[in-house]
């Protein structure tokens, strides 16, 4: 089933990074802090473990105002590129990189990742390592054939995208086209890692309702295969805490690890 998505201009106007952080990621109260972030951290920890995915450059596509999704990657990539469509999100990323006093606080997330890695006490070192590895914060547009136009990026070893593609894509054909365009951003054999929600139709940022493309597990399998990827892993797990479906109505979450053919 496909759901009409919020228009681009409405999304640009409605998305407030601080309200997004307070709703979903604030310590204790954030609605994605815990179940969702544990899912992300666990899957990326396994993916980037010794003998797993690593390389020189990782692109984080559609970062939003968040950095938690690249905390594990900074140990196995030399260069990380953060990117987002919205100017306000890119500004928040720059604040965190500069350690501005009013930057969003990700300390609780950094500690979680360090604990998973068995090194909780060195969370400040982890933050500094990530800052040192982020080389660029760029504007991106998923619906362009070159999402970074007019910049042409050298092919990367890995592209990661988290809670992003269901926002700009109006249907599964559009979603598949984005996946095809991502292949131009990857080296042969490069890795595409996608984490997001299954069977979602909306989420709230403050009092602004943002509708998203509804995808099923079958939709995902077909889209990645049609786009020409080899699926290495596809995990779908049900949402356990359903107490706040008035804020976001996803039924499950997914992780896809796919590779561009060599």
Short mmCIF file of C-alpha atoms in Angstrom, two decimals:
data_model
loop_
_atom_site.label_atom_id
_atom_site.label_comp_id
_atom_site.label_asym_id
_atom_site.label_seq_id
_atom_site.Cartn_x
_atom_site.Cartn_y
_atom_site.Cartn_z
CA UNK A 1 0.00 0.00 0.00
CA UNK A 2 1.30 3.45 -0.88
CA UNK A 3 0.56 6.63 1.03
CA UNK A 4 0.70 10.18 -0.39
CA UNK A 5 3.71 11.87 1.15
CA UNK A 6 3.90 15.34 2.65
CA UNK A 7 4.89 17.85 -0.05
CA UNK A 8 8.50 18.97 -0.19
CA UNK A 9 7.74 22.56 0.80
CA UNK A 10 5.54 21.48 3.71
CA UNK A 11 8.33 19.17 4.88
CA UNK A 12 10.89 21.97 4.65
CA UNK A 13 8.64 24.35 6.57
CA UNK A 14 7.42 21.83 9.15
CA UNK A 15 10.65 20.14 10.15
CA UNK A 16 12.07 21.69 13.31
CA UNK A 17 15.26 19.87 14.40
CA UNK A 18 14.88 20.68 18.09
CA UNK A 19 11.27 19.46 18.18
CA UNK A 20 12.33 16.33 16.30
CA UNK A 21 15.11 15.68 18.83
CA UNK A 22 12.83 16.30 21.81
CA UNK A 23 10.10 14.04 20.42
CA UNK A 24 12.26 11.11 19.39
CA UNK A 25 15.78 11.26 20.82
CA UNK A 26 15.84 13.17 24.11
CA UNK A 27 17.21 11.07 27.02
CA UNK A 28 14.53 8.86 28.61
CA UNK A 29 11.56 10.64 26.99
CA UNK A 30 12.54 10.26 23.33
CA UNK A 31 10.14 7.91 21.57
CA UNK A 32 12.91 6.30 19.50
CA UNK A 33 15.45 6.19 22.32
CA UNK A 34 15.79 2.56 23.31
CA UNK A 35 13.95 0.16 21.03
CA UNK A 36 14.80 1.86 17.72
CA UNK A 37 18.30 3.06 18.58
CA UNK A 38 19.19 -0.35 20.05
CA UNK A 39 18.12 -1.91 16.73
CA UNK A 40 20.33 0.52 14.80
CA UNK A 41 23.33 0.16 17.09
CA UNK A 42 23.18 -3.63 17.20
CA UNK A 43 22.89 -4.10 13.44
CA UNK A 44 25.59 -1.58 12.60
CA UNK A 45 27.88 -2.98 15.30
CA UNK A 46 27.56 -6.43 13.69
CA UNK A 47 27.97 -5.02 10.17
CA UNK A 48 31.14 -3.07 11.02
CA UNK A 49 32.64 -5.77 13.26
CA UNK A 50 36.10 -7.26 12.44
CA UNK A 51 35.93 -8.97 9.07
CA UNK A 52 32.86 -6.97 8.11
CA UNK A 53 32.20 -3.77 6.16
CA UNK A 54 34.94 -1.14 6.24
CA UNK A 55 36.76 1.15 3.85
CA UNK A 56 37.95 4.67 3.17
CA UNK A 57 34.73 6.70 2.66
CA UNK A 58 31.19 6.37 3.99
CA UNK A 59 28.32 8.59 2.85
CA UNK A 60 25.51 9.14 5.34
CA UNK A 61 22.55 10.11 3.17
CA UNK A 62 19.71 12.08 4.76
CA UNK A 63 21.40 12.48 8.13
CA UNK A 64 18.73 14.79 9.48
CA UNK A 65 20.06 16.63 12.54
CA UNK A 66 21.35 13.35 14.03
CA UNK A 67 24.79 11.75 14.38
CA UNK A 68 23.96 8.54 16.29
CA UNK A 69 23.76 6.47 13.09
CA UNK A 70 27.45 7.04 12.23
CA UNK A 71 28.95 6.49 15.68
CA UNK A 72 29.99 2.92 14.91
CA UNK A 73 31.18 3.76 11.40
CA UNK A 74 33.82 6.21 12.62
CA UNK A 75 35.96 3.26 13.81
CA UNK A 76 36.20 1.63 10.39
CA UNK A 77 36.07 4.53 7.88
CA UNK A 78 38.59 7.33 7.42
CA UNK A 79 36.21 9.82 5.81
CA UNK A 80 32.55 10.34 6.62
CA UNK A 81 30.26 12.61 4.61
CA UNK A 82 27.08 13.78 6.34
CA UNK A 83 24.29 15.15 4.17
CA UNK A 84 20.71 16.36 4.29
CA UNK A 85 18.22 18.25 2.16
CA UNK A 86 17.24 20.72 4.88
CA UNK A 87 19.40 23.70 5.72
CA UNK A 88 18.22 23.64 9.33
CA UNK A 89 19.40 20.05 9.76
CA UNK A 90 22.79 20.75 8.22
CA UNK A 91 23.13 23.71 10.58
CA UNK A 92 22.49 21.44 13.58
CA UNK A 93 25.13 19.00 12.38
CA UNK A 94 27.65 21.82 12.08
CA UNK A 95 26.80 22.98 15.60
CA UNK A 96 27.61 19.55 16.98
CA UNK A 97 30.83 19.33 15.00
CA UNK A 98 31.91 22.73 16.34
CA UNK A 99 30.82 21.83 19.90
CA UNK A 100 28.56 24.87 20.08
CA UNK A 101 26.93 25.34 23.51
CA UNK A 102 23.43 25.03 22.03
CA UNK A 103 24.18 21.93 19.92
CA UNK A 104 21.90 18.92 20.32
CA UNK A 105 23.24 16.63 23.05
CA UNK A 106 24.02 13.09 21.86
CA UNK A 107 26.02 12.05 24.93
CA UNK A 108 23.50 9.41 25.97
CA UNK A 109 23.64 7.82 22.50
CA UNK A 110 27.44 7.91 22.41
CA UNK A 111 27.57 6.15 25.79
CA UNK A 112 25.21 3.45 24.52
CA UNK A 113 27.44 2.71 21.54
CA UNK A 114 30.57 2.71 23.68
CA UNK A 115 28.90 0.31 26.12
CA UNK A 116 28.01 -2.01 23.24
CA UNK A 117 31.66 -1.86 22.21
CA UNK A 118 32.77 -2.57 25.79
CA UNK A 119 34.29 0.86 26.31
CA UNK A 120 31.68 3.09 27.92
CA UNK A 121 34.15 5.23 29.87
CA UNK A 122 35.76 6.57 26.68
CA UNK A 123 32.64 8.18 25.25
CA UNK A 124 34.33 11.57 24.92
CA UNK A 125 37.07 10.02 22.78
CA UNK A 126 34.38 8.45 20.58
CA UNK A 127 32.77 11.86 20.02
CA UNK A 128 36.11 13.42 19.11
CA UNK A 129 36.94 10.55 16.77
CA UNK A 130 33.66 11.06 14.91
CA UNK A 131 34.25 14.80 14.65
CA UNK A 132 37.70 14.14 13.18
CA UNK A 133 36.33 11.70 10.60
CA UNK A 134 33.50 13.94 9.29
CA UNK A 135 35.03 15.73 6.33
CA UNK A 136 31.95 17.34 4.74
CA UNK A 137 28.34 18.27 5.48
CA UNK A 138 26.56 18.52 2.13
CA UNK A 139 23.13 19.26 0.74
CA UNK A 140 21.49 16.25 -0.90
CA UNK A 141 18.26 15.62 -2.78
CA UNK A 142 17.14 12.01 -3.11
CA UNK A 143 15.01 12.72 -6.18
CA UNK A 144 17.88 13.99 -8.34
CA UNK A 145 19.79 11.56 -10.55
CA UNK A 146 22.92 12.99 -8.90
CA UNK A 147 21.69 13.65 -5.36
CA UNK A 148 24.65 16.00 -4.70
CA UNK A 149 24.35 18.06 -7.90
CA UNK A 150 26.31 20.15 -8.81
CA UNK A 151 28.98 18.31 -6.77
CA UNK A 152 30.17 15.00 -8.21
CA UNK A 153 31.42 12.84 -5.37
CA UNK A 154 34.07 10.17 -5.91
CA UNK A 155 32.52 6.72 -5.44
CA UNK A 156 32.38 5.62 -1.81
CA UNK A 157 32.84 2.23 -0.18
CA UNK A 158 29.58 2.44 1.75
CA UNK A 159 26.37 4.47 1.75
CA UNK A 160 24.23 4.51 4.88
CA UNK A 161 20.75 5.97 5.09
CA UNK A 162 18.53 5.94 8.16
CA UNK A 163 14.85 6.98 8.41
CA UNK A 164 15.11 8.86 5.15
CA UNK A 165 13.81 7.35 1.91
CA UNK A 166 10.15 7.10 2.92
CA UNK A 167 10.03 10.90 3.20
CA UNK A 168 10.81 12.01 -0.38
CA UNK A 169 9.57 8.96 -2.28
CA UNK A 170 5.92 9.10 -3.31
CA UNK A 171 5.71 5.46 -4.44
CA UNK A 172 7.84 2.31 -4.72
CA UNK A 173 8.92 3.20 -8.25
CA UNK A 174 10.44 6.40 -6.89
CA UNK A 175 12.04 4.45 -4.02
CA UNK A 176 13.56 2.02 -6.52
CA UNK A 177 14.87 4.88 -8.66
CA UNK A 178 16.64 6.37 -5.64
CA UNK A 179 18.30 3.01 -5.00
CA UNK A 180 19.44 2.92 -8.64
CA UNK A 181 20.91 6.41 -8.36
CA UNK A 182 22.78 5.39 -5.20
CA UNK A 183 24.73 2.88 -7.30
CA UNK A 184 26.47 5.82 -8.98
CA UNK A 185 27.73 6.91 -5.56
CA UNK A 186 29.29 3.52 -4.76
CA UNK A 187 32.39 1.66 -5.86
CA UNK A 188 31.86 -1.73 -7.51
CA UNK A 189 31.12 -4.11 -4.65
CA UNK A 190 30.22 -1.15 -2.44
CA UNK A 191 27.79 -1.54 0.44
CA UNK A 192 24.35 0.06 0.85
CA UNK A 193 22.91 0.02 4.38
CA UNK A 194 19.31 1.14 4.87
CA UNK A 195 17.47 1.32 8.20
CA UNK A 196 13.89 2.51 8.55
CA UNK A 197 10.28 1.61 9.37
CA UNK A 198 7.86 -0.89 7.86
CA UNK A 199 4.14 -0.12 7.40
CA UNK A 200 4.42 3.45 8.64
CA UNK A 201 2.13 6.19 7.33
CA UNK A 202 3.07 9.24 9.43
CA UNK A 203 5.12 10.73 12.24
CA UNK A 204 4.91 14.00 14.15
CA UNK A 205 7.51 16.71 14.60
CA UNK A 206 6.04 18.85 17.35
CA UNK A 207 2.45 19.37 16.22
CA UNK A 208 3.27 18.93 12.51
CA UNK A 209 2.09 15.66 10.96
CA UNK A 210 4.42 14.36 8.25
CA UNK A 211 3.14 11.56 6.04
CA UNK A 212 5.54 8.99 4.59
CA UNK A 213 5.60 6.23 2.00
CA UNK A 214 4.28 2.96 3.40
CA UNK A 215 6.57 0.01 2.58
CA UNK A 216 6.28 -3.70 3.28
CA UNK A 217 8.97 -6.36 3.46
CA UNK A 218 7.95 -7.60 0.01
CA UNK A 219 8.22 -4.04 -1.34
CA UNK A 220 11.78 -3.84 -0.03
CA UNK A 221 12.88 -7.15 -1.51
CA UNK A 222 11.46 -6.27 -4.92
CA UNK A 223 12.91 -2.74 -4.92
CA UNK A 224 16.46 -3.78 -4.10
CA UNK A 225 16.42 -6.62 -6.61
CA UNK A 226 14.89 -4.43 -9.33
CA UNK A 227 17.54 -1.78 -8.64
CA UNK A 228 20.23 -4.39 -9.28
CA UNK A 229 21.63 -5.03 -5.81
CA UNK A 230 22.61 -8.25 -4.15
CA UNK A 231 20.82 -8.43 -0.80
CA UNK A 232 23.21 -9.69 1.86
CA UNK A 233 20.84 -9.31 4.80
CA UNK A 234 17.25 -8.17 5.30
CA UNK A 235 15.94 -8.02 8.86
CA UNK A 236 12.43 -6.98 9.86
CA UNK A 237 11.49 -6.96 13.55
CA UNK A 238 8.14 -5.93 15.06
CA UNK A 239 7.71 -2.85 17.18
CA UNK A 240 7.21 -3.88 20.80
CA UNK A 241 6.25 -0.59 22.46
CA UNK A 242 3.08 0.55 20.73
CA UNK A 243 2.04 3.03 23.43
CA UNK A 244 2.57 6.15 21.29
CA UNK A 245 1.19 5.24 17.89
CA UNK A 246 -0.38 8.69 17.88
CA UNK A 247 3.12 10.12 17.35
CA UNK A 248 4.40 7.56 14.84
CA UNK A 249 2.49 4.53 13.63
CA UNK A 250 5.18 2.20 12.28
CA UNK A 251 4.48 -1.47 12.90
CA UNK A 252 8.03 -2.79 12.43
CA UNK A 253 11.54 -1.69 11.57
CA UNK A 254 13.93 -2.93 8.91
CA UNK A 255 17.62 -3.21 8.13
CA UNK A 256 18.87 -3.99 4.64
CA UNK A 257 22.50 -4.67 3.77
CA UNK A 258 22.90 -4.79 0.00
CA UNK A 259 25.86 -4.65 -2.35
CA UNK A 260 26.44 -3.09 -5.74
CA UNK A 261 27.65 -5.76 -8.21
CA UNK A 262 31.41 -5.81 -8.83
#
